[in-house]
mmCIF file of C-alpha atoms in Angstrom:
data_model
loop_
_atom_site.group_PDB
_atom_site.id
_atom_site.type_symbol
_atom_site.label_atom_id
_atom_site.label_comp_id
_atom_site.label_asym_id
_atom_site.label_seq_id
_atom_site.Cartn_x
_atom_site.Cartn_y
_atom_site.Cartn_z
ATOM 1 C CA MET L 19 12.754 -7.308 25.348
ATOM 2 C CA THR L 20 15.454 -9.869 26.150
ATOM 3 C CA THR L 21 16.135 -11.949 29.062
ATOM 4 C CA GLY L 22 18.499 -10.080 31.565
ATOM 5 C CA SER L 23 18.324 -6.525 29.741
ATOM 6 C CA SER L 24 14.639 -5.861 30.124
ATOM 7 C CA HIS L 25 11.593 -6.918 32.340
ATOM 8 C CA SER L 26 9.255 -7.139 29.293
ATOM 9 C CA SER L 27 9.099 -10.198 26.854
ATOM 10 C CA PRO L 28 8.370 -10.277 23.348
ATOM 11 C CA LYS L 29 4.906 -11.439 23.756
ATOM 12 C CA SER L 30 4.074 -8.644 26.386
ATOM 13 C CA SER L 31 5.809 -6.100 24.108
ATOM 14 C CA LEU L 32 3.425 -7.217 21.141
ATOM 15 C CA LEU L 33 0.487 -7.169 23.434
ATOM 16 C CA TYR L 34 1.419 -3.697 24.523
ATOM 17 C CA ALA L 35 1.833 -2.476 21.019
ATOM 18 C CA ILE L 36 -1.591 -3.924 20.062
ATOM 19 C CA ALA L 37 -3.115 -2.217 22.962
ATOM 20 C CA LYS L 38 -1.437 1.142 22.174
ATOM 21 C CA GLY L 39 -1.574 1.309 18.403
ATOM 22 C CA GLY L 40 -3.299 -1.948 17.240
ATOM 23 C CA SER L 41 -6.798 -0.990 17.919
ATOM 24 C CA LEU L 42 -6.196 2.215 16.064
ATOM 25 C CA VAL L 43 -4.638 0.380 13.081
ATOM 26 C CA LEU L 44 -7.371 -2.179 12.910
ATOM 27 C CA ALA L 45 -10.172 0.509 13.146
ATOM 28 C CA GLY L 46 -8.491 2.337 10.332
ATOM 29 C CA GLN L 47 -8.161 -0.954 8.258
ATOM 30 C CA LEU L 48 -11.949 -1.585 8.971
ATOM 31 C CA ILE L 49 -12.984 1.846 8.036
ATOM 32 C CA GLY L 50 -10.461 2.065 5.028
ATOM 33 C CA LYS L 51 -11.434 -1.231 3.599
ATOM 34 C CA GLY L 52 -15.069 -0.821 3.975
ATOM 35 C CA LEU L 53 -14.764 2.531 2.158
ATOM 36 C CA HIS L 54 -12.902 0.825 -0.526
ATOM 37 C CA LEU L 55 -15.607 -1.807 -0.892
ATOM 38 C CA LEU L 56 -18.265 0.908 -0.974
ATOM 39 C CA PHE L 57 -16.525 2.432 -3.887
ATOM 40 C CA ARG L 58 -15.874 -0.649 -5.599
ATOM 41 C CA LEU L 59 -19.511 -1.834 -5.389
ATOM 42 C CA GLY L 60 -20.759 1.661 -5.767
ATOM 43 C CA ALA L 61 -18.858 1.920 -9.156
ATOM 44 C CA ALA L 62 -19.985 -1.527 -10.315
ATOM 45 C CA ARG L 63 -23.634 -0.494 -9.599
ATOM 46 C CA TYR L 64 -23.265 2.770 -11.302
ATOM 47 C CA LEU L 65 -21.210 1.699 -14.480
ATOM 48 C CA HIS L 66 -22.716 -1.745 -14.750
ATOM 49 C CA ALA L 67 -20.573 -4.775 -15.501
ATOM 50 C CA SER L 68 -19.005 -3.562 -18.616
ATOM 51 C CA GLY L 69 -18.051 -0.151 -17.712
ATOM 52 C CA TYR L 70 -16.800 -1.187 -14.399
ATOM 53 C CA GLY L 71 -14.734 -3.981 -15.978
ATOM 54 C CA LEU L 72 -12.969 -1.314 -18.078
ATOM 55 C CA LEU L 73 -12.397 0.632 -14.693
ATOM 56 C CA VAL L 74 -10.996 -2.252 -13.032
ATOM 57 C CA LEU L 75 -8.594 -2.971 -15.903
ATOM 58 C CA GLY L 76 -7.375 0.740 -15.634
ATOM 59 C CA ILE L 77 -6.984 0.452 -11.763
ATOM 60 C CA THR L 78 -5.001 -2.699 -12.163
ATOM 61 C CA ILE L 79 -2.657 -1.507 -14.665
ATOM 62 C CA SER L 80 -2.141 1.983 -12.920
ATOM 63 C CA LYS L 81 -1.834 0.214 -9.739
ATOM 64 C CA LEU L 82 1.115 -2.093 -10.970
ATOM 65 C CA THR L 83 2.694 1.106 -12.462
ATOM 66 C CA GLY L 84 2.480 2.870 -9.475
ATOM 67 C CA LYS L 85 4.103 0.077 -7.382
ATOM 68 C CA LEU L 86 7.075 -0.007 -9.931
ATOM 69 C CA GLY L 87 7.507 3.679 -9.672
ATOM 70 C CA MET L 88 8.190 3.233 -6.011
ATOM 71 C CA ALA L 89 11.361 1.532 -7.064
ATOM 72 C CA GLY L 90 11.472 -0.394 -4.006
ATOM 73 C CA PHE L 91 12.076 2.545 -1.889
ATOM 74 C CA ASP L 92 8.717 1.984 0.144
ATOM 75 C CA ARG L 93 10.695 -1.025 1.808
ATOM 76 C CA THR L 94 13.800 0.951 1.977
ATOM 77 C CA ALA L 95 12.169 3.483 4.120
ATOM 78 C CA LEU L 96 10.395 0.866 6.258
ATOM 79 C CA ARG L 97 13.418 -1.354 6.905
ATOM 80 C CA TYR L 98 16.279 1.217 6.986
ATOM 81 C CA GLY L 99 14.005 3.689 8.842
ATOM 82 C CA SER L 100 12.862 1.414 11.361
ATOM 83 C CA GLU L 101 16.296 0.530 12.189
ATOM 84 C CA GLN L 102 17.648 3.973 12.417
ATOM 85 C CA PHE L 103 14.769 5.389 14.273
ATOM 86 C CA GLY L 104 14.758 2.605 16.605
ATOM 87 C CA LYS L 105 18.363 3.251 17.465
ATOM 88 C CA THR L 106 17.706 7.154 17.738
ATOM 89 C CA GLN L 107 19.489 7.826 14.666
ATOM 90 C CA HIS L 108 17.303 10.703 13.460
ATOM 91 C CA ALA L 109 19.728 12.375 11.258
ATOM 92 C CA ALA L 110 20.304 8.953 9.355
ATOM 93 C CA TRP L 111 16.532 8.330 9.467
ATOM 94 C CA SER L 112 15.661 11.736 7.941
ATOM 95 C CA ALA L 113 18.503 11.278 5.184
ATOM 96 C CA THR L 114 17.052 7.989 4.409
ATOM 97 C CA ILE L 115 13.479 8.951 4.326
ATOM 98 C CA ARG L 116 14.158 12.142 2.076
ATOM 99 C CA LEU L 117 16.080 10.077 -0.230
ATOM 100 C CA SER L 118 13.433 7.470 -0.565
ATOM 101 C CA LEU L 119 10.823 10.096 -1.241
ATOM 102 C CA VAL L 120 13.040 11.812 -3.861
ATOM 103 C CA MET L 121 13.678 8.697 -5.636
ATOM 104 C CA SER L 122 9.946 7.579 -5.910
ATOM 105 C CA ALA L 123 9.074 11.142 -7.128
ATOM 106 C CA LEU L 124 11.476 10.351 -10.024
ATOM 107 C CA GLY L 125 10.354 6.691 -10.454
ATOM 108 C CA GLY L 126 6.901 7.478 -10.239
ATOM 109 C CA SER L 127 6.891 10.320 -12.773
ATOM 110 C CA ILE L 128 8.900 8.071 -15.363
ATOM 111 C CA ALA L 129 6.462 5.389 -14.773
ATOM 112 C CA GLY L 130 3.499 7.585 -15.248
ATOM 113 C CA ALA L 131 4.651 9.288 -18.412
ATOM 114 C CA LEU L 132 5.538 5.797 -19.934
ATOM 115 C CA LEU L 133 2.098 4.393 -19.146
ATOM 116 C CA ALA L 134 0.461 7.484 -20.738
ATOM 117 C CA PHE L 135 2.656 7.102 -23.743
ATOM 118 C CA PHE L 136 2.003 3.452 -24.227
ATOM 119 C CA ALA L 137 -1.644 3.383 -23.361
ATOM 120 C CA PRO L 138 -2.769 2.804 -26.959
ATOM 121 C CA ASP L 139 -0.399 -0.362 -27.190
ATOM 122 C CA ILE L 140 -1.528 -1.706 -23.838
ATOM 123 C CA ALA L 141 -5.428 -1.279 -24.963
ATOM 124 C CA SER L 142 -4.477 -2.843 -28.217
ATOM 125 C CA PHE L 143 -3.020 -6.037 -26.186
ATOM 126 C CA PHE L 144 -6.129 -6.182 -24.302
ATOM 127 C CA SER L 145 -8.434 -5.863 -27.409
ATOM 128 C CA LYS L 146 -10.103 -2.863 -25.637
ATOM 129 C CA PRO L 147 -9.410 0.396 -27.346
ATOM 130 C CA ASN L 148 -12.040 2.327 -25.172
ATOM 131 C CA VAL L 149 -9.703 1.727 -21.886
ATOM 132 C CA VAL L 150 -6.985 4.284 -23.505
ATOM 133 C CA PRO L 151 -8.683 7.451 -21.948
ATOM 134 C CA ILE L 152 -9.035 5.513 -18.645
ATOM 135 C CA ILE L 153 -5.651 4.429 -18.493
ATOM 136 C CA ARG L 154 -4.199 8.030 -19.440
ATOM 137 C CA ILE L 155 -6.298 9.578 -16.809
ATOM 138 C CA LEU L 156 -5.171 7.140 -13.993
ATOM 139 C CA ALA L 157 -1.612 7.566 -15.326
ATOM 140 C CA ALA L 158 -1.435 11.269 -14.147
ATOM 141 C CA ALA L 159 -1.953 10.022 -10.632
ATOM 142 C CA VAL L 160 0.789 7.386 -10.662
ATOM 143 C CA PRO L 161 3.585 9.953 -9.453
ATOM 144 C CA LEU L 162 1.626 10.738 -6.470
ATOM 145 C CA MET L 163 0.667 7.227 -6.109
ATOM 146 C CA SER L 164 4.394 6.147 -5.828
ATOM 147 C CA ILE L 165 5.289 8.984 -3.715
ATOM 148 C CA GLY L 166 2.268 8.431 -1.537
ATOM 149 C CA GLY L 167 3.070 4.769 -1.013
ATOM 150 C CA VAL L 168 6.715 5.625 0.151
ATOM 151 C CA ALA L 169 5.469 8.491 2.385
ATOM 152 C CA VAL L 170 2.960 6.039 3.958
ATOM 153 C CA ALA L 171 5.953 3.578 4.539
ATOM 154 C CA SER L 172 8.090 6.531 5.966
ATOM 155 C CA ILE L 173 5.551 7.401 8.584
ATOM 156 C CA ARG L 174 5.063 3.807 9.418
ATOM 157 C CA SER L 175 8.796 3.338 10.101
ATOM 158 C CA LYS L 176 8.573 6.136 12.813
ATOM 159 C CA GLN L 177 5.409 4.193 14.339
ATOM 160 C CA ASP L 178 3.354 7.140 14.280
ATOM 161 C CA PHE L 179 0.144 5.246 13.965
ATOM 162 C CA ARG L 180 -2.355 8.093 13.517
ATOM 163 C CA PRO L 181 -0.989 9.774 10.567
ATOM 164 C CA TYR L 182 -0.228 6.059 9.005
ATOM 165 C CA VAL L 183 -3.970 5.144 9.588
ATOM 166 C CA ILE L 184 -5.430 8.419 8.188
ATOM 167 C CA TRP L 185 -3.270 8.599 4.850
ATOM 168 C CA GLY L 186 -2.579 4.941 4.656
ATOM 169 C CA PHE L 187 -6.181 3.524 4.765
ATOM 170 C CA VAL L 188 -8.802 6.109 5.464
ATOM 171 C CA MET L 189 -8.128 9.332 3.208
ATOM 172 C CA PRO L 190 -7.543 7.376 -0.055
ATOM 173 C CA ALA L 191 -10.547 5.414 0.216
ATOM 174 C CA LEU L 192 -12.711 8.165 1.603
ATOM 175 C CA LEU L 193 -11.566 10.615 -1.334
ATOM 176 C CA SER L 194 -12.408 7.723 -3.868
ATOM 177 C CA CYS L 195 -16.104 7.515 -2.406
ATOM 178 C CA LEU L 196 -16.623 11.242 -2.487
ATOM 179 C CA GLY L 197 -15.226 11.460 -5.977
ATOM 180 C CA LEU L 198 -17.795 8.572 -7.091
ATOM 181 C CA VAL L 199 -20.489 10.420 -5.417
ATOM 182 C CA ALA L 200 -19.492 13.753 -7.412
ATOM 183 C CA ALA L 201 -19.213 11.727 -10.601
ATOM 184 C CA TRP L 202 -22.559 9.925 -10.178
ATOM 185 C CA GLY L 203 -24.210 13.306 -9.148
ATOM 186 C CA LEU L 204 -22.942 15.000 -12.353
ATOM 187 C CA ASN L 205 -23.653 11.799 -14.438
ATOM 188 C CA ALA L 206 -20.041 12.018 -15.801
ATOM 189 C CA GLY L 207 -19.944 8.232 -16.653
ATOM 190 C CA LEU L 208 -16.859 6.131 -16.744
ATOM 191 C CA THR L 209 -14.374 9.083 -17.525
ATOM 192 C CA GLY L 210 -15.941 11.205 -14.614
ATOM 193 C CA VAL L 211 -15.346 8.328 -12.123
ATOM 194 C CA ALA L 212 -11.746 7.895 -13.455
ATOM 195 C CA ILE L 213 -10.929 11.497 -13.158
ATOM 196 C CA ALA L 214 -12.559 11.515 -9.501
ATOM 197 C CA LEU L 215 -10.231 8.401 -8.698
ATOM 198 C CA ALA L 216 -7.258 10.101 -9.968
ATOM 199 C CA ILE L 217 -7.992 13.479 -8.081
ATOM 200 C CA GLY L 218 -8.512 11.305 -4.973
ATOM 201 C CA SER L 219 -5.131 9.604 -5.381
ATOM 202 C CA ILE L 220 -3.252 12.767 -6.015
ATOM 203 C CA SER L 221 -4.788 14.476 -3.108
ATOM 204 C CA ALA L 222 -4.022 11.316 -0.684
ATOM 205 C CA GLY L 223 -0.503 11.267 -2.138
ATOM 206 C CA PHE L 224 0.041 15.077 -1.346
ATOM 207 C CA GLY L 225 -1.445 14.667 2.203
ATOM 208 C CA ALA L 226 0.938 11.764 3.021
ATOM 209 C CA LEU L 227 4.021 13.471 1.500
ATOM 210 C CA PHE L 228 3.430 16.524 3.481
ATOM 211 C CA ILE L 229 3.276 14.600 6.712
ATOM 212 C CA ALA L 230 6.239 12.312 5.914
ATOM 213 C CA TRP L 231 8.461 15.371 4.658
ATOM 214 C CA GLY L 232 7.596 17.336 7.645
ATOM 215 C CA HIS L 233 8.670 14.646 10.066
ATOM 216 C CA THR L 234 12.329 14.872 8.807
ATOM 217 C CA ASN L 235 15.084 17.125 9.681
ATOM 218 C CA SER L 236 15.212 19.950 7.141
ATOM 219 C CA ASN L 237 18.989 19.957 7.357
ATOM 220 C CA ALA L 238 19.371 16.430 6.586
ATOM 221 C CA PRO L 239 21.300 15.886 3.447
ATOM 222 C CA VAL L 240 19.696 13.862 0.562
ATOM 223 C CA SER L 241 22.518 11.794 -0.713
ATOM 224 C CA ILE L 242 22.509 9.644 -3.777
ATOM 225 C CA SER L 243 25.692 7.890 -3.000
ATOM 226 C CA ARG L 244 24.505 5.341 -0.222
ATOM 227 C CA LEU L 245 25.000 1.964 -2.441
ATOM 228 C CA PRO L 246 23.199 -0.429 0.006
ATOM 229 C CA LEU L 247 20.120 1.324 0.039
ATOM 230 C CA PHE L 248 19.974 1.462 -3.753
ATOM 231 C CA ILE L 249 20.941 -2.295 -4.003
ATOM 232 C CA PHE L 250 17.986 -3.206 -1.487
ATOM 233 C CA ALA L 251 15.540 -0.995 -3.311
ATOM 234 C CA ALA L 252 16.357 -2.707 -6.690
ATOM 235 C CA THR L 253 15.915 -5.921 -5.087
ATOM 236 C CA MET L 254 12.702 -4.963 -3.457
ATOM 237 C CA MET L 255 11.454 -3.433 -6.661
ATOM 238 C CA VAL L 256 11.799 -6.703 -8.388
ATOM 239 C CA TYR L 257 10.209 -8.718 -5.517
ATOM 240 C CA ILE L 258 7.324 -6.212 -5.240
ATOM 241 C CA GLY L 259 6.817 -6.117 -9.018
ATOM 242 C CA GLY L 260 6.750 -9.736 -9.345
ATOM 243 C CA SER L 261 4.352 -10.351 -6.288
ATOM 244 C CA GLN L 262 1.988 -7.452 -7.506
ATOM 245 C CA LEU L 263 1.793 -9.060 -10.906
ATOM 246 C CA VAL L 264 1.082 -12.477 -9.284
ATOM 247 C CA GLN L 265 -1.702 -10.805 -7.248
ATOM 248 C CA GLN L 266 -3.081 -9.273 -10.138
ATOM 249 C CA ILE L 267 -2.646 -11.717 -12.787
ATOM 250 C CA ASP L 268 -6.245 -13.124 -12.651
ATOM 251 C CA ARG L 269 -7.624 -9.499 -13.402
ATOM 252 C CA LEU L 270 -5.112 -9.092 -16.385
ATOM 253 C CA MET L 271 -5.835 -12.639 -17.809
ATOM 254 C CA ILE L 272 -9.601 -12.252 -17.688
ATOM 255 C CA GLY L 273 -9.296 -8.707 -19.185
ATOM 256 C CA ALA L 274 -7.158 -10.015 -21.937
ATOM 257 C CA PHE L 275 -9.294 -13.132 -22.930
ATOM 258 C CA LEU L 276 -12.921 -12.163 -21.920
ATOM 259 C CA PRO L 277 -15.223 -9.344 -22.419
ATOM 260 C CA SER L 278 -14.888 -6.488 -19.716
ATOM 261 C CA GLN L 279 -18.290 -7.300 -17.972
ATOM 262 C CA GLU L 280 -16.744 -10.621 -16.965
ATOM 263 C CA LEU L 281 -13.879 -8.910 -15.390
ATOM 264 C CA GLY L 282 -16.408 -6.632 -13.582
ATOM 265 C CA ILE L 283 -18.343 -9.444 -12.111
ATOM 266 C CA TYR L 284 -15.082 -11.253 -11.157
ATOM 267 C CA ASP L 285 -13.643 -8.296 -9.487
ATOM 268 C CA ALA L 286 -16.847 -7.648 -7.209
ATOM 269 C CA ALA L 287 -16.408 -11.054 -5.857
ATOM 270 C CA ALA L 288 -12.632 -11.021 -5.493
ATOM 271 C CA ILE L 289 -12.845 -7.849 -3.524
ATOM 272 C CA LEU L 290 -15.193 -9.305 -1.051
ATOM 273 C CA SER L 291 -13.036 -12.532 -0.481
ATOM 274 C CA ALA L 292 -9.793 -10.304 -0.110
ATOM 275 C CA HIS L 293 -11.126 -8.898 3.114
ATOM 276 C CA ILE L 294 -10.167 -12.026 4.971
ATOM 277 C CA THR L 295 -6.525 -10.645 5.049
ATOM 278 C CA ILE L 296 -7.668 -7.604 7.054
ATOM 279 C CA PHE L 297 -6.221 -8.784 10.472
ATOM 280 C CA LEU L 298 -2.854 -9.963 8.965
ATOM 281 C CA THR L 299 -2.334 -6.416 7.222
ATOM 282 C CA ALA L 300 -3.227 -4.577 10.582
ATOM 283 C CA LEU L 301 -0.956 -6.725 12.637
ATOM 284 C CA ASN L 302 1.999 -6.632 10.118
ATOM 285 C CA SER L 303 1.830 -2.820 10.297
ATOM 286 C CA ILE L 304 2.585 -3.035 13.964
ATOM 287 C CA VAL L 305 5.043 -5.868 14.092
ATOM 288 C CA ALA L 306 7.238 -5.479 10.984
ATOM 289 C CA PRO L 307 9.177 -2.481 12.316
ATOM 290 C CA LYS L 308 9.690 -4.138 15.690
ATOM 291 C CA ILE L 309 10.955 -7.403 13.844
ATOM 292 C CA SER L 310 13.298 -5.388 11.759
ATOM 293 C CA ALA L 311 14.720 -3.438 14.531
ATOM 294 C CA ALA L 312 15.120 -6.760 16.511
ATOM 295 C CA PHE L 313 16.777 -8.535 13.742
ATOM 296 C CA HIS L 314 19.140 -5.707 13.180
ATOM 297 C CA SER L 315 20.234 -5.810 16.824
ATOM 298 C CA GLY L 316 20.872 -9.550 16.757
ATOM 299 C CA LYS L 317 17.918 -10.495 18.953
ATOM 300 C CA LYS L 318 16.752 -13.447 16.994
ATOM 301 C CA GLU L 319 14.733 -14.735 19.866
ATOM 302 C CA VAL L 320 12.771 -11.806 19.861
ATOM 303 C CA VAL L 321 12.036 -12.095 16.217
ATOM 304 C CA LYS L 322 11.017 -15.761 16.692
ATOM 305 C CA ALA L 323 8.458 -14.895 19.579
ATOM 306 C CA LEU L 324 7.083 -11.920 17.594
ATOM 307 C CA PHE L 325 6.340 -14.112 14.454
ATOM 308 C CA GLN L 326 4.828 -16.822 16.510
ATOM 309 C CA LEU L 327 2.707 -14.482 18.501
ATOM 310 C CA GLU L 328 1.463 -12.684 15.297
ATOM 311 C CA THR L 329 0.731 -15.712 13.601
ATOM 312 C CA ARG L 330 -1.527 -17.101 16.447
ATOM 313 C CA TRP L 331 -3.464 -13.723 16.770
ATOM 314 C CA VAL L 332 -3.854 -13.708 12.893
ATOM 315 C CA TRP L 333 -5.076 -17.273 12.742
ATOM 316 C CA ASN L 334 -7.621 -16.895 15.396
ATOM 317 C CA LEU L 335 -9.114 -13.411 14.107
ATOM 318 C CA SER L 336 -9.087 -14.552 10.501
ATOM 319 C CA ILE L 337 -10.906 -18.019 10.722
ATOM 320 C CA PRO L 338 -14.212 -16.571 11.881
ATOM 321 C CA LEU L 339 -14.280 -14.135 8.771
ATOM 322 C CA PHE L 340 -13.281 -16.873 6.523
ATOM 323 C CA LEU L 341 -16.029 -19.037 7.445
ATOM 324 C CA ALA L 342 -18.401 -16.249 7.578
ATOM 325 C CA LEU L 343 -17.569 -15.183 3.763
#
């Protein structure tokens, strides 16, 4: 990828990656986000604005909790896993991935238990006591949400596009839609939709965990003494927690100061507009591991070229979608 050491340029390397895996990732993004949009709009239609607003509040809180439960080890698996796998250090890669999965299991379990315990206090803060059972139902899925997120990052570090697309995008959204159909058919109401959503998240988390754990070497030790990984994970937990709070602060503020139906109406519009970033997310999935490996190898000119080319592609693909929406 560098002059004198390879016949391929960073640009041709990225173009090859897009041709090899990018179309699959983009297709998975389109299918997954389409199903996610279908679930949100279907839930809004079934539950009406007020019930859907309570569901959105529960989803937002549990999603934030699940992100914190990862304890930053999704980024640890992605960064260190990409570097180690790119350098064919498979034993080190297996140890890093297994450590990340174990720590996310611990973090997710603690986060889910705390969320269930403090559900009445959270509901009181938002002045919506009827959201308590929704929060507790979704809290049961938090451990697998955390584990699943780290497992998907682990698969991504290996650049195994097919399972990454299936468990990262398609299956969580598909299971949510199937659960919504079941709850609607049984006339289970808001509680039924929350249970279906929790079951879908748990199933998707187990699926991703099974794939990620199966990729590792069973003889690789799970060490808890790797201080740099823990420092990086702690830093990423603060960063991810802060960025997620910023992304969800609009829903939290509306939920705190306005009736639940206002939150339901707002979320429907916000979900539609969020699809503008679909190409950014898809291309990041391909480029991020390459950038991590190149930076670790000191190939800064490769990093620069990859950033420039990705930015150009994201811009050209996103502008038409932005104008259409």
